[in-house]
Short mmCIF file of C-alpha atoms in Angstrom, two decimals:
data_model
loop_
_atom_site.label_atom_id
_atom_site.label_comp_id
_atom_site.label_asym_id
_atom_site.label_seq_id
_atom_site.Cartn_x
_atom_site.Cartn_y
_atom_site.Cartn_z
CA UNK N 1 83.11 69.87 18.08
CA UNK N 2 81.49 69.91 14.70
CA UNK N 3 81.83 73.13 12.71
CA UNK N 4 79.72 74.52 9.87
CA UNK N 5 80.95 77.65 8.20
CA UNK N 6 79.35 79.54 5.37
CA UNK N 7 81.60 81.77 3.37
CA UNK N 8 79.00 83.34 1.10
CA UNK N 9 80.09 86.78 2.15
CA UNK N 10 78.67 88.89 -0.66
CA UNK N 11 75.03 87.88 -0.37
CA UNK N 12 72.27 88.75 2.02
CA UNK N 13 69.61 86.22 2.84
CA UNK N 14 66.05 86.99 3.83
CA UNK N 15 64.65 84.12 5.93
CA UNK N 16 61.17 84.07 4.42
CA UNK N 17 60.17 81.09 6.51
CA UNK N 18 61.46 82.48 9.82
CA UNK N 19 59.09 85.30 10.74
CA UNK N 20 57.62 86.11 14.14
CA UNK N 21 54.64 88.41 14.13
CA UNK N 22 54.60 88.78 17.89
CA UNK N 23 56.52 91.46 19.67
CA UNK N 24 57.02 89.12 22.64
CA UNK N 25 59.98 87.25 21.23
CA UNK N 26 61.06 86.02 24.65
CA UNK N 27 58.51 83.22 24.60
CA UNK N 28 60.73 81.05 22.39
CA UNK N 29 64.47 81.58 21.96
CA UNK N 30 64.35 80.60 18.31
CA UNK N 31 61.50 82.91 17.56
CA UNK N 32 63.52 85.69 19.15
CA UNK N 33 66.51 84.82 17.01
CA UNK N 34 64.34 84.53 13.91
CA UNK N 35 62.79 87.92 14.70
CA UNK N 36 66.25 89.45 15.12
CA UNK N 37 67.53 87.97 11.92
CA UNK N 38 64.54 89.00 9.89
CA UNK N 39 64.65 92.64 11.06
CA UNK N 40 68.33 92.87 10.19
CA UNK N 41 67.81 91.33 6.75
CA UNK N 42 69.30 88.22 8.36
CA UNK N 43 72.88 89.46 8.31
CA UNK N 44 74.57 92.63 7.03
CA UNK N 45 76.33 92.26 3.75
CA UNK N 46 79.92 91.11 3.63
CA UNK N 47 79.78 89.42 7.04
CA UNK N 48 80.91 85.88 7.59
CA UNK N 49 78.62 83.51 9.45
CA UNK N 50 80.06 80.72 11.56
CA UNK N 51 77.79 78.26 13.29
CA UNK N 52 79.31 75.74 15.66
CA UNK N 53 77.66 72.79 17.38
CA UNK N 54 78.98 71.01 20.46
CA UNK N 55 76.75 68.10 21.18
CA UNK N 56 76.34 66.90 24.81
CA UNK N 57 78.71 69.58 25.98
CA UNK N 58 78.40 71.54 29.25
CA UNK N 59 80.75 74.24 28.09
CA UNK N 60 79.11 77.59 27.41
CA UNK N 61 81.39 78.68 24.61
CA UNK N 62 79.76 77.59 21.32
CA UNK N 63 77.67 74.98 23.08
CA UNK N 64 74.98 74.89 20.48
CA UNK N 65 75.80 77.58 17.99
CA UNK N 66 76.89 81.18 18.16
CA UNK N 67 75.92 84.12 16.00
CA UNK N 68 77.66 87.44 16.00
CA UNK N 69 75.30 89.97 14.43
CA UNK N 70 77.65 92.87 14.98
CA UNK N 71 75.99 94.14 18.18
CA UNK N 72 74.96 91.40 20.61
CA UNK N 73 76.25 87.83 20.23
CA UNK N 74 73.71 85.14 21.09
CA UNK N 75 74.25 81.56 22.01
CA UNK N 76 71.82 78.68 21.48
CA UNK N 77 72.18 75.81 23.92
CA UNK N 78 70.55 72.52 23.02
CA UNK N 79 70.02 69.60 25.36
CA UNK N 80 70.11 66.95 22.66
CA UNK N 81 72.53 64.61 20.99
CA UNK N 82 72.59 62.87 17.59
CA UNK N 83 71.83 59.55 19.28
CA UNK N 84 69.08 60.71 21.64
CA UNK N 85 66.51 58.01 22.39
CA UNK N 86 62.94 58.59 21.35
CA UNK N 87 60.00 57.27 23.33
CA UNK N 88 56.54 57.37 21.90
CA UNK N 89 56.08 58.36 18.24
CA UNK N 90 58.81 60.44 16.58
CA UNK N 91 57.88 63.51 14.63
CA UNK N 92 59.58 64.58 11.39
CA UNK N 93 59.19 67.84 9.48
CA UNK N 94 59.29 68.10 5.69
CA UNK N 95 61.61 70.86 4.47
CA UNK N 96 60.46 73.39 1.83
CA UNK N 97 60.33 71.96 -1.65
CA UNK N 98 62.87 74.47 -2.93
CA UNK N 99 65.40 73.80 -0.21
CA UNK N 100 67.84 72.66 -2.89
CA UNK N 101 67.56 74.72 -6.06
CA UNK N 102 67.77 73.65 -9.70
CA UNK N 103 71.55 74.16 -9.71
CA UNK N 104 71.97 71.73 -6.84
CA UNK N 105 72.75 74.26 -4.11
CA UNK N 106 70.94 74.95 -0.80
CA UNK N 107 68.83 78.01 -1.37
CA UNK N 108 69.20 79.64 2.06
CA UNK N 109 71.81 77.80 4.07
CA UNK N 110 71.98 80.26 6.97
CA UNK N 111 68.23 80.41 7.51
CA UNK N 112 68.07 76.63 7.12
CA UNK N 113 70.68 76.13 9.85
CA UNK N 114 68.64 78.14 12.36
CA UNK N 115 65.44 76.34 11.39
CA UNK N 116 67.09 72.95 11.94
CA UNK N 117 68.33 74.00 15.36
CA UNK N 118 64.86 75.20 16.30
CA UNK N 119 63.31 71.90 15.26
CA UNK N 120 65.88 69.93 17.20
CA UNK N 121 65.35 71.96 20.38
CA UNK N 122 61.60 71.39 20.12
CA UNK N 123 62.21 67.64 20.20
CA UNK N 124 61.62 66.87 16.51
CA UNK N 125 63.20 63.56 15.56
CA UNK N 126 64.28 64.61 12.11
CA UNK N 127 63.52 66.20 8.77
CA UNK N 128 62.13 64.87 5.53
CA UNK N 129 64.26 65.78 2.54
CA UNK N 130 62.97 65.24 -1.00
CA UNK N 131 65.78 64.12 -3.31
CA UNK N 132 64.47 65.23 -6.70
CA UNK N 133 65.32 63.14 -9.73
CA UNK N 134 64.81 66.27 -11.85
CA UNK N 135 67.57 68.11 -9.94
CA UNK N 136 70.10 65.38 -9.20
CA UNK N 137 70.16 63.64 -12.61
CA UNK N 138 68.99 66.76 -14.39
CA UNK N 139 71.00 67.07 -17.59
CA UNK N 140 72.42 63.69 -18.57
CA UNK N 141 71.63 60.06 -17.71
CA UNK N 142 73.81 58.61 -14.95
CA UNK N 143 75.32 62.01 -14.13
CA UNK N 144 74.28 62.73 -10.56
CA UNK N 145 74.80 65.93 -8.57
CA UNK N 146 74.34 65.35 -4.83
CA UNK N 147 76.25 68.43 -3.60
CA UNK N 148 73.41 70.37 -2.03
CA UNK N 149 71.92 67.26 -0.51
CA UNK N 150 75.24 66.19 1.02
CA UNK N 151 75.51 69.60 2.69
CA UNK N 152 71.91 69.40 3.90
CA UNK N 153 72.42 65.94 5.44
CA UNK N 154 75.58 67.22 7.13
CA UNK N 155 73.68 70.20 8.58
CA UNK N 156 70.95 67.90 9.93
CA UNK N 157 73.58 65.67 11.52
CA UNK N 158 75.22 68.66 13.20
CA UNK N 159 71.88 69.58 14.76
CA UNK N 160 71.28 66.04 16.02
CA UNK N 161 68.44 65.43 13.56
CA UNK N 162 67.68 62.30 11.61
CA UNK N 163 66.88 62.44 7.91
CA UNK N 164 64.06 60.69 6.11
CA UNK N 165 65.03 60.71 2.43
CA UNK N 166 62.29 60.75 -0.16
CA UNK N 167 63.54 59.64 -3.57
CA UNK N 168 61.21 61.66 -5.80
CA UNK N 169 60.87 60.38 -9.34
CA UNK N 170 57.97 62.67 -10.19
CA UNK N 171 57.42 66.23 -11.28
CA UNK N 172 56.53 68.89 -8.73
CA UNK N 173 54.35 71.92 -9.46
CA UNK N 174 51.28 72.80 -11.45
CA UNK N 175 53.07 74.03 -14.56
CA UNK N 176 55.79 76.29 -15.95
CA UNK N 177 54.32 79.30 -14.14
CA UNK N 178 54.73 77.66 -10.75
CA UNK N 179 57.79 79.27 -9.09
CA UNK N 180 58.54 75.97 -7.33
CA UNK N 181 58.23 73.84 -10.49
CA UNK N 182 60.59 70.86 -10.53
CA UNK N 183 60.21 68.94 -13.78
CA UNK N 184 61.46 65.48 -14.68
CA UNK N 185 65.09 65.35 -15.81
CA UNK N 186 65.66 67.33 -19.01
CA UNK N 187 66.91 64.26 -20.87
CA UNK N 188 63.78 62.36 -19.85
CA UNK N 189 61.61 65.19 -21.21
CA UNK N 190 63.55 64.98 -24.44
CA UNK N 191 62.62 61.34 -24.73
CA UNK N 192 58.98 62.13 -23.99
CA UNK N 193 59.02 64.79 -26.72
CA UNK N 194 60.31 62.15 -29.12
CA UNK N 195 57.74 59.60 -27.99
CA UNK N 196 54.72 61.24 -26.26
CA UNK N 197 53.36 57.76 -25.54
CA UNK N 198 55.81 57.62 -22.61
CA UNK N 199 53.40 59.93 -20.80
CA UNK N 200 50.07 58.87 -19.35
CA UNK N 201 46.99 59.79 -21.37
CA UNK N 202 43.27 59.93 -20.59
CA UNK N 203 40.39 59.25 -22.97
CA UNK N 204 40.57 62.79 -24.33
CA UNK N 205 44.21 62.42 -25.31
CA UNK N 206 45.44 64.75 -22.58
CA UNK N 207 49.01 63.90 -21.66
CA UNK N 208 50.30 63.93 -18.09
CA UNK N 209 54.02 64.18 -17.58
CA UNK N 210 54.09 64.10 -13.78
CA UNK N 211 55.50 60.56 -13.98
CA UNK N 212 56.52 58.15 -16.69
CA UNK N 213 53.71 55.74 -17.72
CA UNK N 214 54.08 52.44 -15.87
CA UNK N 215 53.07 50.75 -19.15
CA UNK N 216 56.65 51.02 -20.35
CA UNK N 217 58.30 49.91 -17.04
CA UNK N 218 60.26 47.12 -18.71
CA UNK N 219 60.98 48.69 -22.10
CA UNK N 220 64.35 50.36 -22.85
CA UNK N 221 62.79 53.73 -23.69
CA UNK N 222 65.21 55.90 -21.75
CA UNK N 223 68.34 55.84 -23.89
CA UNK N 224 68.74 52.12 -23.60
CA UNK N 225 67.48 51.78 -20.08
CA UNK N 226 64.04 50.92 -18.79
CA UNK N 227 62.36 53.32 -16.32
CA UNK N 228 62.76 50.72 -13.58
CA UNK N 229 66.47 50.48 -14.36
CA UNK N 230 66.79 54.28 -14.23
CA UNK N 231 65.09 54.38 -10.82
CA UNK N 232 67.32 51.54 -9.59
CA UNK N 233 70.50 53.26 -10.80
CA UNK N 234 69.47 56.43 -9.00
CA UNK N 235 68.79 54.46 -5.78
CA UNK N 236 72.09 52.66 -6.08
CA UNK N 237 74.05 55.92 -6.57
CA UNK N 238 72.19 57.42 -3.59
CA UNK N 239 73.23 54.45 -1.45
CA UNK N 240 76.89 54.72 -2.46
CA UNK N 241 76.96 58.52 -2.00
CA UNK N 242 75.40 58.46 1.45
CA UNK N 243 76.60 55.08 2.67
CA UNK N 244 78.41 56.49 5.75
CA UNK N 245 75.12 58.16 6.87
CA UNK N 246 72.74 55.25 6.22
CA UNK N 247 71.34 53.89 9.44
CA UNK N 248 72.89 56.72 11.44
CA UNK N 249 71.71 60.11 10.16
CA UNK N 250 69.60 58.82 7.26
CA UNK N 251 67.36 56.31 9.03
CA UNK N 252 64.43 56.16 6.59
CA UNK N 253 64.18 56.12 2.80
CA UNK N 254 60.85 56.59 1.04
CA UNK N 255 60.73 55.38 -2.55
CA UNK N 256 58.64 57.38 -5.00
CA UNK N 257 56.30 55.18 -7.07
CA UNK N 258 54.09 57.62 -8.96
CA UNK N 259 52.67 61.14 -9.16
CA UNK N 260 53.23 63.03 -5.92
CA UNK N 261 55.57 60.20 -4.91
CA UNK N 262 52.53 57.98 -4.30
CA UNK N 263 51.69 54.57 -5.68
CA UNK N 264 48.82 55.67 -7.92
CA UNK N 265 47.89 56.89 -11.40
CA UNK N 266 47.77 60.66 -12.15
CA UNK N 267 43.97 60.64 -12.37
CA UNK N 268 43.97 64.13 -10.83
CA UNK N 269 46.56 66.47 -9.30
CA UNK N 270 46.84 66.96 -5.57
CA UNK N 271 48.95 70.04 -6.32
CA UNK N 272 45.85 71.83 -7.60
CA UNK N 273 43.65 73.51 -4.96
CA UNK N 274 40.39 72.07 -3.62
CA UNK N 275 40.84 68.57 -5.02
CA UNK N 276 39.21 66.90 -2.06
CA UNK N 277 36.44 69.44 -1.52
CA UNK N 278 35.45 69.54 -5.22
CA UNK N 279 34.85 65.78 -5.25
CA UNK N 280 36.55 65.15 -8.61
CA UNK N 281 36.01 61.70 -10.10
CA UNK N 282 39.37 61.60 -11.85
CA UNK N 283 40.13 60.10 -15.25
CA UNK N 284 41.35 56.59 -16.04
CA UNK N 285 44.94 56.80 -17.29
CA UNK N 286 45.12 53.88 -19.70
CA UNK N 287 45.21 55.41 -23.13
CA UNK N 288 48.90 55.57 -24.01
CA UNK N 289 49.93 52.84 -26.43
CA UNK N 290 51.85 50.83 -23.84
CA UNK N 291 48.91 50.66 -21.43
CA UNK N 292 46.51 49.85 -24.29
CA UNK N 293 48.79 47.06 -25.50
CA UNK N 294 48.66 45.43 -22.07
CA UNK N 295 44.88 45.85 -21.79
CA UNK N 296 44.34 44.45 -25.24
CA UNK N 297 46.54 41.39 -24.50
CA UNK N 298 44.61 40.64 -21.28
CA UNK N 299 41.25 40.97 -23.05
CA UNK N 300 42.34 38.62 -25.83
CA UNK N 301 43.57 36.14 -23.25
CA UNK N 302 40.04 35.67 -21.89
CA UNK N 303 38.38 35.80 -25.29
CA UNK N 304 36.91 39.30 -24.87
CA UNK N 305 38.75 41.23 -27.53
CA UNK N 306 36.21 44.08 -27.44
CA UNK N 307 37.15 44.79 -23.84
CA UNK N 308 40.66 45.75 -24.76
CA UNK N 309 40.01 48.87 -26.83
CA UNK N 310 40.17 51.39 -23.97
CA UNK N 311 38.75 52.41 -20.65
CA UNK N 312 35.17 52.30 -19.50
CA UNK N 313 32.35 54.15 -21.28
CA UNK N 314 30.02 56.29 -19.22
CA UNK N 315 32.64 57.29 -16.62
CA UNK N 316 31.32 60.87 -16.67
CA UNK N 317 33.22 64.12 -16.49
CA UNK N 318 35.83 65.09 -13.90
CA UNK N 319 33.40 66.94 -11.59
CA UNK N 320 30.17 65.08 -12.43
CA UNK N 321 27.99 63.52 -9.75
CA UNK N 322 28.86 59.80 -9.85
CA UNK N 323 25.17 58.94 -9.56
CA UNK N 324 24.69 60.57 -12.94
CA UNK N 325 27.20 58.32 -14.64
CA UNK N 326 26.64 54.87 -16.15
CA UNK N 327 29.84 53.44 -14.79
CA UNK N 328 30.03 54.68 -11.19
CA UNK N 329 26.39 54.91 -10.05
CA UNK N 330 25.41 52.76 -7.08
CA UNK N 331 22.50 50.87 -8.63
CA UNK N 332 23.24 49.24 -12.00
CA UNK N 333 26.66 50.85 -12.50
CA UNK N 334 28.87 48.92 -14.89
CA UNK N 335 31.72 48.97 -12.35
CA UNK N 336 29.94 45.97 -10.79
CA UNK N 337 29.48 43.98 -14.04
CA UNK N 338 31.82 41.33 -15.46
CA UNK N 339 33.34 43.91 -17.80
CA UNK N 340 33.81 46.46 -15.01
CA UNK N 341 35.44 43.90 -12.74
CA UNK N 342 37.78 42.76 -15.53
CA UNK N 343 38.88 46.26 -16.32
CA UNK N 344 39.33 47.35 -12.68
CA UNK N 345 41.27 44.20 -11.84
CA UNK N 346 43.63 44.76 -14.77
CA UNK N 347 44.03 48.47 -13.98
CA UNK N 348 44.77 47.94 -10.27
CA UNK N 349 46.99 44.89 -10.94
CA UNK N 350 49.13 46.96 -13.32
CA UNK N 351 49.69 49.42 -10.47
CA UNK N 352 50.53 46.65 -8.01
CA UNK N 353 52.98 45.11 -10.54
CA UNK N 354 54.66 48.52 -10.91
CA UNK N 355 54.93 48.79 -7.12
CA UNK N 356 56.39 45.29 -6.83
CA UNK N 357 59.05 46.00 -9.47
CA UNK N 358 60.25 49.00 -7.53
CA UNK N 359 59.95 47.31 -4.14
CA UNK N 360 62.07 44.40 -5.39
CA UNK N 361 64.81 46.73 -6.61
CA UNK N 362 64.76 48.91 -3.49
CA UNK N 363 64.81 45.98 -1.08
CA UNK N 364 67.88 44.54 -2.85
CA UNK N 365 69.70 47.85 -3.03
CA UNK N 366 69.12 48.88 0.61
CA UNK N 367 69.48 45.43 2.14
CA UNK N 368 71.95 45.56 5.05
CA UNK N 369 71.97 49.35 5.34
CA UNK N 370 69.75 49.43 8.46
CA UNK N 371 67.37 52.02 6.98
CA UNK N 372 63.61 51.64 7.07
CA UNK N 373 62.23 51.78 3.52
CA UNK N 374 58.72 52.91 2.83
CA UNK N 375 56.30 53.95 0.09
CA UNK N 376 53.27 56.22 0.08
CA UNK N 377 49.62 55.53 -0.63
CA UNK N 378 47.34 58.42 -1.65
CA UNK N 379 44.59 59.53 0.75
CA UNK N 380 41.60 59.58 -1.62
CA UNK N 381 38.60 59.83 0.60
CA UNK N 382 36.06 62.17 -1.05
CA UNK N 383 33.85 59.42 -2.48
CA UNK N 384 34.33 56.93 0.35
CA UNK N 385 30.64 56.88 1.25
CA UNK N 386 29.65 55.91 -2.34
CA UNK N 387 29.55 52.19 -3.10
CA UNK N 388 31.85 52.34 -6.09
CA UNK N 389 34.43 54.75 -4.56
CA UNK N 390 34.96 56.30 -8.01
CA UNK N 391 37.95 58.58 -7.28
CA UNK N 392 39.80 55.65 -5.77
CA UNK N 393 39.09 53.51 -8.81
CA UNK N 394 40.49 56.03 -11.28
CA UNK N 395 43.61 56.34 -9.13
CA UNK N 396 44.15 52.58 -9.34
CA UNK N 397 42.81 51.42 -5.99
CA UNK N 398 40.15 48.76 -6.59
CA UNK N 399 38.41 49.56 -3.35
CA UNK N 400 34.60 49.42 -3.16
CA UNK N 401 32.00 48.85 -0.49
CA UNK N 402 32.50 45.06 -0.78
CA UNK N 403 36.17 44.81 -1.86
CA UNK N 404 39.27 45.83 0.10
CA UNK N 405 41.65 47.56 -2.29
CA UNK N 406 44.30 48.42 0.33
CA UNK N 407 45.00 45.00 1.78
CA UNK N 408 46.83 43.83 -1.42
CA UNK N 409 49.04 46.91 -1.22
CA UNK N 410 49.75 46.29 2.46
CA UNK N 411 50.63 42.66 1.69
CA UNK N 412 52.95 43.81 -1.07
CA UNK N 413 54.79 46.20 1.22
CA UNK N 414 54.98 43.57 3.96
CA UNK N 415 56.53 41.09 1.54
CA UNK N 416 59.47 43.45 0.89
CA UNK N 417 59.78 44.91 4.38
CA UNK N 418 58.34 48.33 3.48
CA UNK N 419 56.53 50.71 5.81
CA UNK N 420 53.45 52.43 4.53
CA UNK N 421 52.99 56.18 4.45
CA UNK N 422 49.72 58.08 4.14
CA UNK N 423 48.32 61.55 4.72
CA UNK N 424 45.06 63.11 6.08
CA UNK N 425 45.67 62.15 9.71
CA UNK N 426 44.38 65.54 10.80
CA UNK N 427 41.14 65.44 8.85
CA UNK N 428 37.76 64.78 10.48
CA UNK N 429 34.56 63.48 8.91
CA UNK N 430 32.44 66.12 10.62
CA UNK N 431 34.39 68.89 8.97
CA UNK N 432 34.80 67.30 5.55
CA UNK N 433 31.16 66.29 5.22
CA UNK N 434 30.06 69.90 5.61
CA UNK N 435 31.86 70.49 2.30
CA UNK N 436 31.46 67.11 0.68
CA UNK N 437 28.82 64.74 2.19
CA UNK N 438 30.28 61.75 0.32
CA UNK N 439 33.74 62.09 1.86
CA UNK N 440 35.09 60.18 4.84
CA UNK N 441 38.80 60.69 5.61
CA UNK N 442 38.42 58.87 8.89
CA UNK N 443 36.73 55.89 7.25
CA UNK N 444 39.39 55.67 4.60
CA UNK N 445 42.23 55.98 7.10
CA UNK N 446 40.85 53.39 9.49
CA UNK N 447 40.56 50.92 6.61
CA UNK N 448 44.19 51.53 5.61
CA UNK N 449 45.39 51.34 9.24
CA UNK N 450 43.62 48.04 9.73
CA UNK N 451 45.31 46.68 6.61
CA UNK N 452 48.68 47.78 7.97
CA UNK N 453 47.97 46.11 11.32
CA UNK N 454 46.90 42.86 9.67
CA UNK N 455 50.14 42.81 7.68
CA UNK N 456 52.25 43.92 10.65
CA UNK N 457 53.96 46.79 8.87
CA UNK N 458 55.15 50.10 10.23
CA UNK N 459 53.16 53.23 9.57
CA UNK N 460 54.20 56.78 8.75
CA UNK N 461 51.40 59.35 8.92
CA UNK N 462 51.33 62.92 7.68
CA UNK N 463 48.96 65.86 7.32
CA UNK N 464 47.14 66.79 4.13
CA UNK N 465 46.52 70.47 4.91
CA UNK N 466 49.27 72.88 5.94
CA UNK N 467 47.65 74.97 8.65
CA UNK N 468 46.86 72.87 11.71
CA UNK N 469 44.97 74.05 14.78
CA UNK N 470 44.58 72.35 18.15
CA UNK N 471 41.70 70.20 16.90
CA UNK N 472 43.77 68.99 13.97
CA UNK N 473 46.71 68.03 16.17
CA UNK N 474 44.29 66.25 18.53
CA UNK N 475 42.93 64.33 15.59
CA UNK N 476 46.44 63.21 14.64
CA UNK N 477 46.97 61.91 18.15
CA UNK N 478 43.66 60.08 18.00
CA UNK N 479 44.34 58.38 14.68
CA UNK N 480 47.90 57.48 15.61
CA UNK N 481 46.62 55.72 18.75
CA UNK N 482 44.06 53.89 16.63
CA UNK N 483 46.98 52.26 14.87
CA UNK N 484 49.64 51.92 17.58
CA UNK N 485 47.64 51.18 20.75
CA UNK N 486 47.16 47.61 21.81
CA UNK N 487 48.94 44.76 23.54
CA UNK N 488 51.77 44.91 21.00
CA UNK N 489 52.85 48.49 20.38
CA UNK N 490 53.31 49.11 16.67
CA UNK N 491 55.91 51.60 15.43
CA UNK N 492 54.42 54.86 14.22
CA UNK N 493 56.02 58.10 13.04
CA UNK N 494 54.42 61.34 12.00
CA UNK N 495 55.62 63.69 9.29
CA UNK N 496 54.54 67.33 9.46
CA UNK N 497 54.13 68.73 5.93
CA UNK N 498 55.77 71.21 5.64
CA UNK N 499 58.05 73.79 7.22
CA UNK N 500 57.09 77.36 6.22
CA UNK N 501 57.16 80.88 7.64
CA UNK N 502 53.87 80.48 9.53
CA UNK N 503 55.17 77.50 11.45
CA UNK N 504 57.61 79.77 13.34
CA UNK N 505 55.04 82.36 14.38
CA UNK N 506 54.72 82.31 18.15
CA UNK N 507 51.25 80.82 18.48
CA UNK N 508 51.80 78.18 15.81
CA UNK N 509 55.23 77.28 17.18
CA UNK N 510 53.91 76.81 20.71
CA UNK N 511 51.10 74.62 19.37
CA UNK N 512 53.51 72.53 17.31
CA UNK N 513 56.03 72.10 20.14
CA UNK N 514 53.25 70.96 22.46
CA UNK N 515 52.14 68.43 19.85
CA UNK N 516 55.71 67.03 19.54
CA UNK N 517 55.80 66.58 23.30
CA UNK N 518 52.46 64.80 23.31
CA UNK N 519 53.51 62.46 20.51
CA UNK N 520 56.72 61.68 22.42
CA UNK N 521 54.96 60.78 25.65
CA UNK N 522 55.75 63.91 27.59
CA UNK N 523 59.44 64.41 26.90
CA UNK N 524 60.69 67.87 27.87
CA UNK N 525 63.14 69.59 25.56
CA UNK N 526 64.93 72.74 26.60
CA UNK N 527 66.78 75.48 24.83
CA UNK N 528 68.47 78.53 26.29
CA UNK N 529 68.99 81.85 24.64
CA UNK N 530 71.84 83.56 26.41
CA UNK N 531 72.85 87.14 25.63
CA UNK N 532 76.35 88.09 26.60
CA UNK N 533 74.91 90.89 28.77
CA UNK N 534 74.75 88.89 31.94
CA UNK N 535 71.19 87.54 31.57
CA UNK N 536 70.11 83.97 30.96
CA UNK N 537 66.71 82.37 30.38
CA UNK N 538 65.65 78.74 30.24
CA UNK N 539 62.77 77.59 28.08
CA UNK N 540 60.74 74.36 28.19
CA UNK N 541 58.40 73.17 25.44
#
């Protein structure tokens, strides 16, 4: 028996992401429990919560977890084990971004435990946990605080869930007013304040501190360490801290490589609303002194000194129609001239070089741990029907109508044994093109999936939008089969982004559980909610 006990006796917790709006709480045992907990402000004050988990046990006492709310004790019985086999494509669920707070503690441990049990009973393979650099190494270099994350991994293990760890070296949130803001470590921000050139800059001099400029990857700008060394030290300490769990509970590790954790430049922010529907071109991020020094050196090397003074002229404004710009327009655009090709090759190669530096470090650090390592590519699809693909170019993907910009990335990941992760699996061209006729999420995704198949690398898909209906889940199934079907079945996993209160509403929960079953080739997962009043119900998803 594995026991988890919370002794936070003086605090009440309101499970804001465990709410059932339906009065028929008997449809799902976990929705019933969530409904009960929510109506009682989760637990009365000054009560102790004890949750026990007996895996693969036929005994009724504490078989999956017991809760005494003061009136009627309930038991949750789960027919799963930590080592359960998965057929088909496993499904993971990303936990809320504020699961571990700035002080390194789990924000709502009791609500989290019930959520994890619900996910396990629905057949979810595991959870995605973002390990934030800005929380773990927050105050001083090489001083790491893993406390909340260790507890979270333990809770997942108790529920029979795997963990996909995302090592997040970027900022989260739209600004100081964002309640979920997670900045870079404070000591890193101090260094950026001393030298603003450590931050990316566009042609207007606007700084972006979502992620340290890759132009200084190999320079000791972080108190004697290079950014790559800082990332490697973090990965190494993660490995040593969680070594007993690697390959067992923690089966996948995704390495952050840029803004949003993706291998790209911060040409725009996905954290701002309507990025895809507004059709933003983005801005080239090559104007900090470190990026300019590299550009200038490359231009001098080919005898074109005048090409090294900055990014392209005539790239237009952020929301301008690309056909009204000198650089991106289809006919006669300078993107397709010798200068344009020189600049775009340099810009994209710098991104690839950054990715290779991190891949090399990660492959060495996690070698022999039996975890699958991966990295994420951004789903930038809203100019896919335009020859120059402008929003992809500004993000660092040299992908045009006659040039494949994703195959080099897939080859890089294949070289170091990485899987590739990407979003927008639920998006359909027919829907997107009503908003933005130039967009093609399906066209983009099929190109990336073909590159992954050619390079024989594993794929991890995820959704771009939060609220998914039946059509969206059907689209995920369709796109996953596009990649994995064939004579040789290719490994595919799906990550649902992310767990929130609406997910546990009865209709959404039923839809999600049905999707998990479909992804897993029809597995049936059961959970029982037994009241100690003589009644018992069995539920199948």
